[in-house]
Amino acid sequence: GQNIDQPTEMTATEGAIVQINCTYQTSGFNGLFWYQQHAGEAPTFLSYNVLDGLEEKGRFSSFLSRSKGYSYLLLKELQMKDSASYLCAVNVYNQGGKLIFGQGTELSVKP
Amino acid sequence: KAGVTQTPRYLIKTRGQQVTLSCSPISGHRSVSWYQQTPGQGLQFLFEYFSETQRNKGNFPGRFSGRQFSNSRSEMNVSTLELGDSALYLCASSLEAEGTEAFFGQGTRLTVV
């Protein structure tokens, strides 16, 4: 089977750092995506990890360990506008563009 | 470059009716995937079309169907609507079929009453 787990919700303070974890159990793992979704809006692409290691993009970084079936999204210098749902999604080998999503982590940034 | 366009944005239908949703992908993208998003189930994969062929199908009943045209535009159809079909339906387009970034449209909010 295929299973993706991430915390349901998290709270952090403006200016702080937060790490959102995602664990997955899938056969034929191809790569892992992170998306951000504000309420009432479409998910927007944040990062895509295929190989082990850390990918950094400005305030956002994403890490992948294929052997552990684990990824995290790191958000630095949190801003109020970062309050959103963060979705972890896995692409499986030989299943085209199909993405298997976790339930999403609702992040609330407090002043 | 225009993004992914979904129409209509909002729709209210009655149980038993059928509905057709439309998605225009980003120019040059050949892969179009459809997802259903509900508060309880999150984002669930419906199906994917690539070069007018259905490449993958999720675990949804046969009432859910789709197609893709030669210009890569895609439609999905839901027949005999049920209350539980109320959801946000999202379309995602990508350049290639596998392992490339998927861009989402704004979605169609379907309410079945």
mmCIF file of C-alpha atoms in Angstrom:
data_model
loop_
_atom_site.group_PDB
_atom_site.id
_atom_site.type_symbol
_atom_site.label_atom_id
_atom_site.label_comp_id
_atom_site.label_asym_id
_atom_site.label_seq_id
_atom_site.Cartn_x
_atom_site.Cartn_y
_atom_site.Cartn_z
ATOM 1 C CA GLY A 1 0.000 0.000 0.000
ATOM 2 C CA GLN A 2 0.891 3.650 -0.034
ATOM 3 C CA ASN A 3 0.797 5.828 3.029
ATOM 4 C CA ILE A 4 1.879 9.396 3.659
ATOM 5 C CA ASP A 5 1.825 10.937 7.120
ATOM 6 C CA GLN A 6 2.260 14.513 8.250
ATOM 7 C CA PRO A 7 1.101 16.352 11.366
ATOM 8 C CA THR A 8 -2.395 17.782 11.138
ATOM 9 C CA GLU A 9 -1.570 21.188 12.502
ATOM 10 C CA MET A 10 1.304 23.259 13.860
ATOM 11 C CA THR A 11 1.638 26.677 15.415
ATOM 12 C CA ALA A 12 4.710 28.897 15.303
ATOM 13 C CA THR A 13 5.684 32.474 16.046
ATOM 14 C CA GLU A 14 6.456 35.161 13.502
ATOM 15 C CA GLY A 15 10.205 35.329 12.825
ATOM 16 C CA ALA A 16 10.819 31.803 14.082
ATOM 17 C CA ILE A 17 11.773 28.599 12.247
ATOM 18 C CA VAL A 18 9.390 25.675 11.791
ATOM 19 C CA GLN A 19 9.973 22.177 10.454
ATOM 20 C CA ILE A 20 7.098 20.198 8.939
ATOM 21 C CA ASN A 21 7.772 16.482 8.702
ATOM 22 C CA CYS A 22 6.437 13.984 6.223
ATOM 23 C CA THR A 23 6.933 10.219 6.287
ATOM 24 C CA TYR A 24 5.930 7.954 3.455
ATOM 25 C CA GLN A 25 5.631 4.287 2.639
ATOM 26 C CA THR A 26 5.293 3.714 -1.068
ATOM 27 C CA SER A 27 6.549 1.212 -3.579
ATOM 28 C CA GLY A 28 8.490 2.603 -6.507
ATOM 29 C CA PHE A 29 9.181 6.033 -5.042
ATOM 30 C CA ASN A 30 10.112 8.557 -7.713
ATOM 31 C CA GLY A 31 10.200 11.896 -5.931
ATOM 32 C CA LEU A 32 8.542 14.064 -3.305
ATOM 33 C CA PHE A 33 6.797 17.400 -3.722
ATOM 34 C CA TRP A 34 5.845 20.086 -1.247
ATOM 35 C CA TYR A 35 2.962 22.411 -1.992
ATOM 36 C CA GLN A 36 1.548 25.397 -0.118
ATOM 37 C CA GLN A 37 -2.176 26.008 -0.141
ATOM 38 C CA HIS A 38 -3.848 29.086 1.290
ATOM 39 C CA ALA A 39 -7.499 28.770 2.211
ATOM 40 C CA GLY A 40 -9.701 28.938 -0.861
ATOM 41 C CA GLU A 41 -6.777 28.944 -3.256
ATOM 42 C CA ALA A 42 -4.953 26.455 -5.472
ATOM 43 C CA PRO A 43 -1.903 24.589 -4.193
ATOM 44 C CA THR A 44 1.332 26.254 -5.292
ATOM 45 C CA PHE A 45 4.584 24.409 -5.868
ATOM 46 C CA LEU A 46 7.336 24.843 -3.282
ATOM 47 C CA SER A 47 9.901 22.115 -3.923
ATOM 48 C CA TYR A 48 10.650 18.763 -5.523
ATOM 49 C CA ASN A 49 13.207 16.314 -4.086
ATOM 50 C CA VAL A 50 14.412 13.253 -5.933
ATOM 51 C CA LEU A 51 17.824 12.657 -4.390
ATOM 52 C CA ASP A 52 18.806 12.557 -0.721
ATOM 53 C CA GLY A 53 19.778 15.845 0.805
ATOM 54 C CA LEU A 54 18.728 19.395 1.347
ATOM 55 C CA GLU A 55 17.377 21.759 -1.312
ATOM 56 C CA GLU A 56 17.285 25.424 -0.366
ATOM 57 C CA LYS A 57 15.119 28.110 -1.932
ATOM 58 C CA GLY A 58 15.227 31.354 -0.055
ATOM 59 C CA ARG A 59 13.365 31.041 3.243
ATOM 60 C CA PHE A 60 12.169 27.544 2.355
ATOM 61 C CA SER A 61 14.264 24.358 2.371
ATOM 62 C CA SER A 62 13.258 20.759 1.808
ATOM 63 C CA PHE A 63 15.097 17.631 2.861
ATOM 64 C CA LEU A 64 14.742 14.056 1.691
ATOM 65 C CA SER A 65 16.016 10.713 2.985
ATOM 66 C CA ARG A 66 14.939 7.950 0.626
ATOM 67 C CA SER A 67 16.266 5.183 2.842
ATOM 68 C CA LYS A 68 14.184 6.417 5.790
ATOM 69 C CA GLY A 69 11.093 7.390 3.783
ATOM 70 C CA TYR A 70 11.290 10.826 5.352
ATOM 71 C CA SER A 71 11.153 14.423 4.255
ATOM 72 C CA TYR A 72 10.803 17.764 5.936
ATOM 73 C CA LEU A 73 10.017 21.295 4.886
ATOM 74 C CA LEU A 74 11.879 23.992 6.792
ATOM 75 C CA LEU A 75 10.486 27.508 6.878
ATOM 76 C CA LYS A 76 12.745 30.246 8.233
ATOM 77 C CA GLU A 77 11.980 33.819 9.309
ATOM 78 C CA LEU A 78 8.302 33.018 9.462
ATOM 79 C CA GLN A 79 5.867 35.639 8.251
ATOM 80 C CA MET A 80 2.143 35.914 8.890
ATOM 81 C CA LYS A 81 1.502 35.164 5.220
ATOM 82 C CA ASP A 82 3.087 31.734 5.710
ATOM 83 C CA SER A 83 -0.074 30.657 7.536
ATOM 84 C CA ALA A 84 -1.397 28.001 5.165
ATOM 85 C CA SER A 85 -1.725 24.286 4.614
ATOM 86 C CA TYR A 86 1.470 22.507 3.551
ATOM 87 C CA LEU A 87 0.988 19.398 1.457
ATOM 88 C CA CYS A 88 3.492 16.615 1.031
ATOM 89 C CA ALA A 89 2.988 14.548 -2.144
ATOM 90 C CA VAL A 90 4.761 11.546 -3.579
ATOM 91 C CA ASN A 91 5.187 10.656 -7.235
ATOM 92 C CA VAL A 92 5.448 6.939 -7.822
ATOM 93 C CA TYR A 93 7.560 5.329 -10.504
ATOM 94 C CA ASN A 94 5.703 4.250 -13.600
ATOM 95 C CA GLN A 95 2.481 5.975 -12.621
ATOM 96 C CA GLY A 96 2.921 9.054 -14.725
ATOM 97 C CA GLY A 97 2.061 12.355 -13.135
ATOM 98 C CA LYS A 98 -0.081 10.860 -10.382
ATOM 99 C CA LEU A 99 0.598 12.454 -7.013
ATOM 100 C CA ILE A 100 -0.312 10.811 -3.724
ATOM 101 C CA PHE A 101 -0.939 13.506 -1.132
ATOM 102 C CA GLY A 102 -0.698 13.519 2.618
ATOM 103 C CA GLN A 103 -3.548 15.099 4.556
ATOM 104 C CA GLY A 104 -1.701 18.396 4.831
ATOM 105 C CA THR A 105 -0.318 20.311 7.777
ATOM 106 C CA GLU A 106 -2.220 23.446 8.767
ATOM 107 C CA LEU A 107 0.382 25.977 9.913
ATOM 108 C CA SER A 108 -0.696 28.978 11.993
ATOM 109 C CA VAL A 109 1.821 31.769 12.420
ATOM 110 C CA LYS A 110 1.144 33.941 15.467
ATOM 111 C CA PRO A 111 2.509 37.439 16.068
ATOM 112 C CA LYS B 1 2.379 32.586 -19.851
ATOM 113 C CA ALA B 2 -1.189 31.863 -18.785
ATOM 114 C CA GLY B 3 -1.675 29.469 -15.888
ATOM 115 C CA VAL B 4 -4.052 26.551 -15.586
ATOM 116 C CA THR B 5 -7.629 27.672 -16.141
ATOM 117 C CA GLN B 6 -10.595 25.844 -14.720
ATOM 118 C CA THR B 7 -14.208 26.632 -15.457
ATOM 119 C CA PRO B 8 -16.588 27.189 -13.899
ATOM 120 C CA ARG B 9 -15.247 28.355 -10.535
ATOM 121 C CA TYR B 10 -18.430 27.564 -8.649
ATOM 122 C CA LEU B 11 -21.287 25.228 -9.382
ATOM 123 C CA ILE B 12 -24.422 24.161 -7.542
ATOM 124 C CA LYS B 13 -26.184 21.038 -8.724
ATOM 125 C CA THR B 14 -28.994 18.826 -7.503
ATOM 126 C CA ARG B 15 -28.628 15.169 -6.585
ATOM 127 C CA GLY B 16 -29.022 12.942 -9.603
ATOM 128 C CA GLN B 17 -27.854 15.550 -12.087
ATOM 129 C CA GLN B 18 -24.639 15.345 -14.045
ATOM 130 C CA VAL B 19 -21.875 17.929 -14.356
ATOM 131 C CA THR B 20 -18.955 18.663 -16.668
ATOM 132 C CA LEU B 21 -15.897 20.566 -15.527
ATOM 133 C CA SER B 22 -13.262 21.992 -17.824
ATOM 134 C CA CYS B 23 -9.519 22.487 -17.518
ATOM 135 C CA SER B 24 -7.157 24.291 -19.879
ATOM 136 C CA PRO B 25 -3.533 23.440 -19.053
ATOM 137 C CA ILE B 26 -0.518 25.649 -19.471
ATOM 138 C CA SER B 27 0.455 25.960 -23.121
ATOM 139 C CA GLY B 28 2.775 23.129 -24.100
ATOM 140 C CA HIS B 29 1.833 20.893 -21.173
ATOM 141 C CA ARG B 30 0.576 17.499 -22.215
ATOM 142 C CA SER B 31 -0.263 15.927 -18.871
ATOM 143 C CA VAL B 32 -3.467 16.836 -17.069
ATOM 144 C CA SER B 33 -4.458 15.302 -13.748
ATOM 145 C CA TRP B 34 -7.663 15.735 -11.779
ATOM 146 C CA TYR B 35 -8.014 15.681 -8.014
ATOM 147 C CA GLN B 36 -10.893 15.876 -5.578
ATOM 148 C CA GLN B 37 -10.292 17.805 -2.373
ATOM 149 C CA THR B 38 -12.536 17.468 0.664
ATOM 150 C CA PRO B 39 -11.918 18.408 4.303
ATOM 151 C CA GLY B 40 -12.108 14.794 5.414
ATOM 152 C CA GLN B 41 -10.144 13.036 2.678
ATOM 153 C CA GLY B 42 -7.706 15.692 1.542
ATOM 154 C CA LEU B 43 -6.522 15.639 -2.072
ATOM 155 C CA GLN B 44 -7.458 12.416 -3.836
ATOM 156 C CA PHE B 45 -6.278 11.508 -7.325
ATOM 157 C CA LEU B 46 -9.060 10.963 -9.850
ATOM 158 C CA PHE B 47 -7.304 10.353 -13.158
ATOM 159 C CA GLU B 48 -4.538 11.547 -15.438
ATOM 160 C CA TYR B 49 -4.510 12.165 -19.158
ATOM 161 C CA PHE B 50 -1.434 12.370 -21.310
ATOM 162 C CA SER B 51 -1.593 12.971 -25.050
ATOM 163 C CA GLU B 52 -5.349 12.254 -25.087
ATOM 164 C CA THR B 53 -4.945 8.892 -23.328
ATOM 165 C CA GLN B 54 -5.951 8.063 -19.785
ATOM 166 C CA ARG B 55 -2.713 6.970 -18.116
ATOM 167 C CA ASN B 56 -3.888 6.436 -14.567
ATOM 168 C CA LYS B 57 -7.122 6.181 -12.677
ATOM 169 C CA GLY B 58 -7.793 6.570 -8.964
ATOM 170 C CA ASN B 59 -10.245 4.675 -6.797
ATOM 171 C CA PHE B 60 -13.420 6.453 -7.753
ATOM 172 C CA PRO B 61 -16.651 4.950 -9.074
ATOM 173 C CA GLY B 62 -17.415 4.831 -12.767
ATOM 174 C CA ARG B 63 -19.671 7.873 -12.383
ATOM 175 C CA PHE B 64 -16.458 9.891 -12.616
ATOM 176 C CA SER B 65 -15.016 10.059 -16.105
ATOM 177 C CA GLY B 66 -12.853 12.331 -18.154
ATOM 178 C CA ARG B 67 -11.275 12.976 -21.488
ATOM 179 C CA GLN B 68 -8.557 15.032 -23.100
ATOM 180 C CA PHE B 69 -8.692 16.774 -26.433
ATOM 181 C CA SER B 70 -5.968 17.181 -29.032
ATOM 182 C CA ASN B 71 -5.160 20.670 -27.702
ATOM 183 C CA SER B 72 -4.586 19.100 -24.234
ATOM 184 C CA ARG B 73 -7.693 20.691 -22.747
ATOM 185 C CA SER B 74 -9.446 18.248 -20.476
ATOM 186 C CA GLU B 75 -12.938 17.738 -19.147
ATOM 187 C CA MET B 76 -14.209 15.624 -16.325
ATOM 188 C CA ASN B 77 -17.763 14.483 -15.956
ATOM 189 C CA VAL B 78 -19.649 13.281 -12.913
ATOM 190 C CA SER B 79 -22.985 11.601 -13.523
ATOM 191 C CA THR B 80 -25.792 10.868 -11.061
ATOM 192 C CA LEU B 81 -24.441 13.336 -8.526
ATOM 193 C CA GLU B 82 -24.491 12.450 -4.838
ATOM 194 C CA LEU B 83 -24.259 14.759 -1.840
ATOM 195 C CA GLY B 84 -20.815 13.321 -1.108
ATOM 196 C CA ASP B 85 -19.525 14.595 -4.440
ATOM 197 C CA SER B 86 -19.510 18.116 -3.018
ATOM 198 C CA ALA B 87 -15.854 19.098 -3.128
ATOM 199 C CA LEU B 88 -13.204 21.257 -4.698
ATOM 200 C CA TYR B 89 -12.108 19.707 -7.973
ATOM 201 C CA LEU B 90 -8.568 20.620 -8.928
ATOM 202 C CA CYS B 91 -6.831 20.180 -12.217
ATOM 203 C CA ALA B 92 -3.045 20.047 -12.494
ATOM 204 C CA SER B 93 -0.958 20.283 -15.628
ATOM 205 C CA SER B 94 2.649 19.315 -16.160
ATOM 206 C CA LEU B 95 5.094 19.298 -19.022
ATOM 207 C CA GLU B 96 5.781 15.591 -18.996
ATOM 208 C CA ALA B 97 3.927 12.703 -17.446
ATOM 209 C CA GLU B 98 6.271 11.752 -14.634
ATOM 210 C CA GLY B 99 8.457 13.472 -12.114
ATOM 211 C CA THR B 100 7.882 17.035 -13.187
ATOM 212 C CA GLU B 101 6.325 19.934 -11.351
ATOM 213 C CA ALA B 102 2.550 20.027 -11.484
ATOM 214 C CA PHE B 103 0.798 23.399 -11.653
ATOM 215 C CA PHE B 104 -2.683 23.597 -10.213
ATOM 216 C CA GLY B 105 -5.677 25.560 -11.375
ATOM 217 C CA GLN B 106 -7.915 27.505 -8.984
ATOM 218 C CA GLY B 107 -10.377 24.640 -8.903
ATOM 219 C CA THR B 108 -14.106 24.259 -9.334
ATOM 220 C CA ARG B 109 -16.126 24.310 -6.138
ATOM 221 C CA LEU B 110 -19.017 21.882 -6.669
ATOM 222 C CA THR B 111 -21.905 21.848 -4.230
ATOM 223 C CA VAL B 112 -24.531 19.131 -4.553
ATOM 224 C CA VAL B 113 -27.827 19.848 -2.836
#
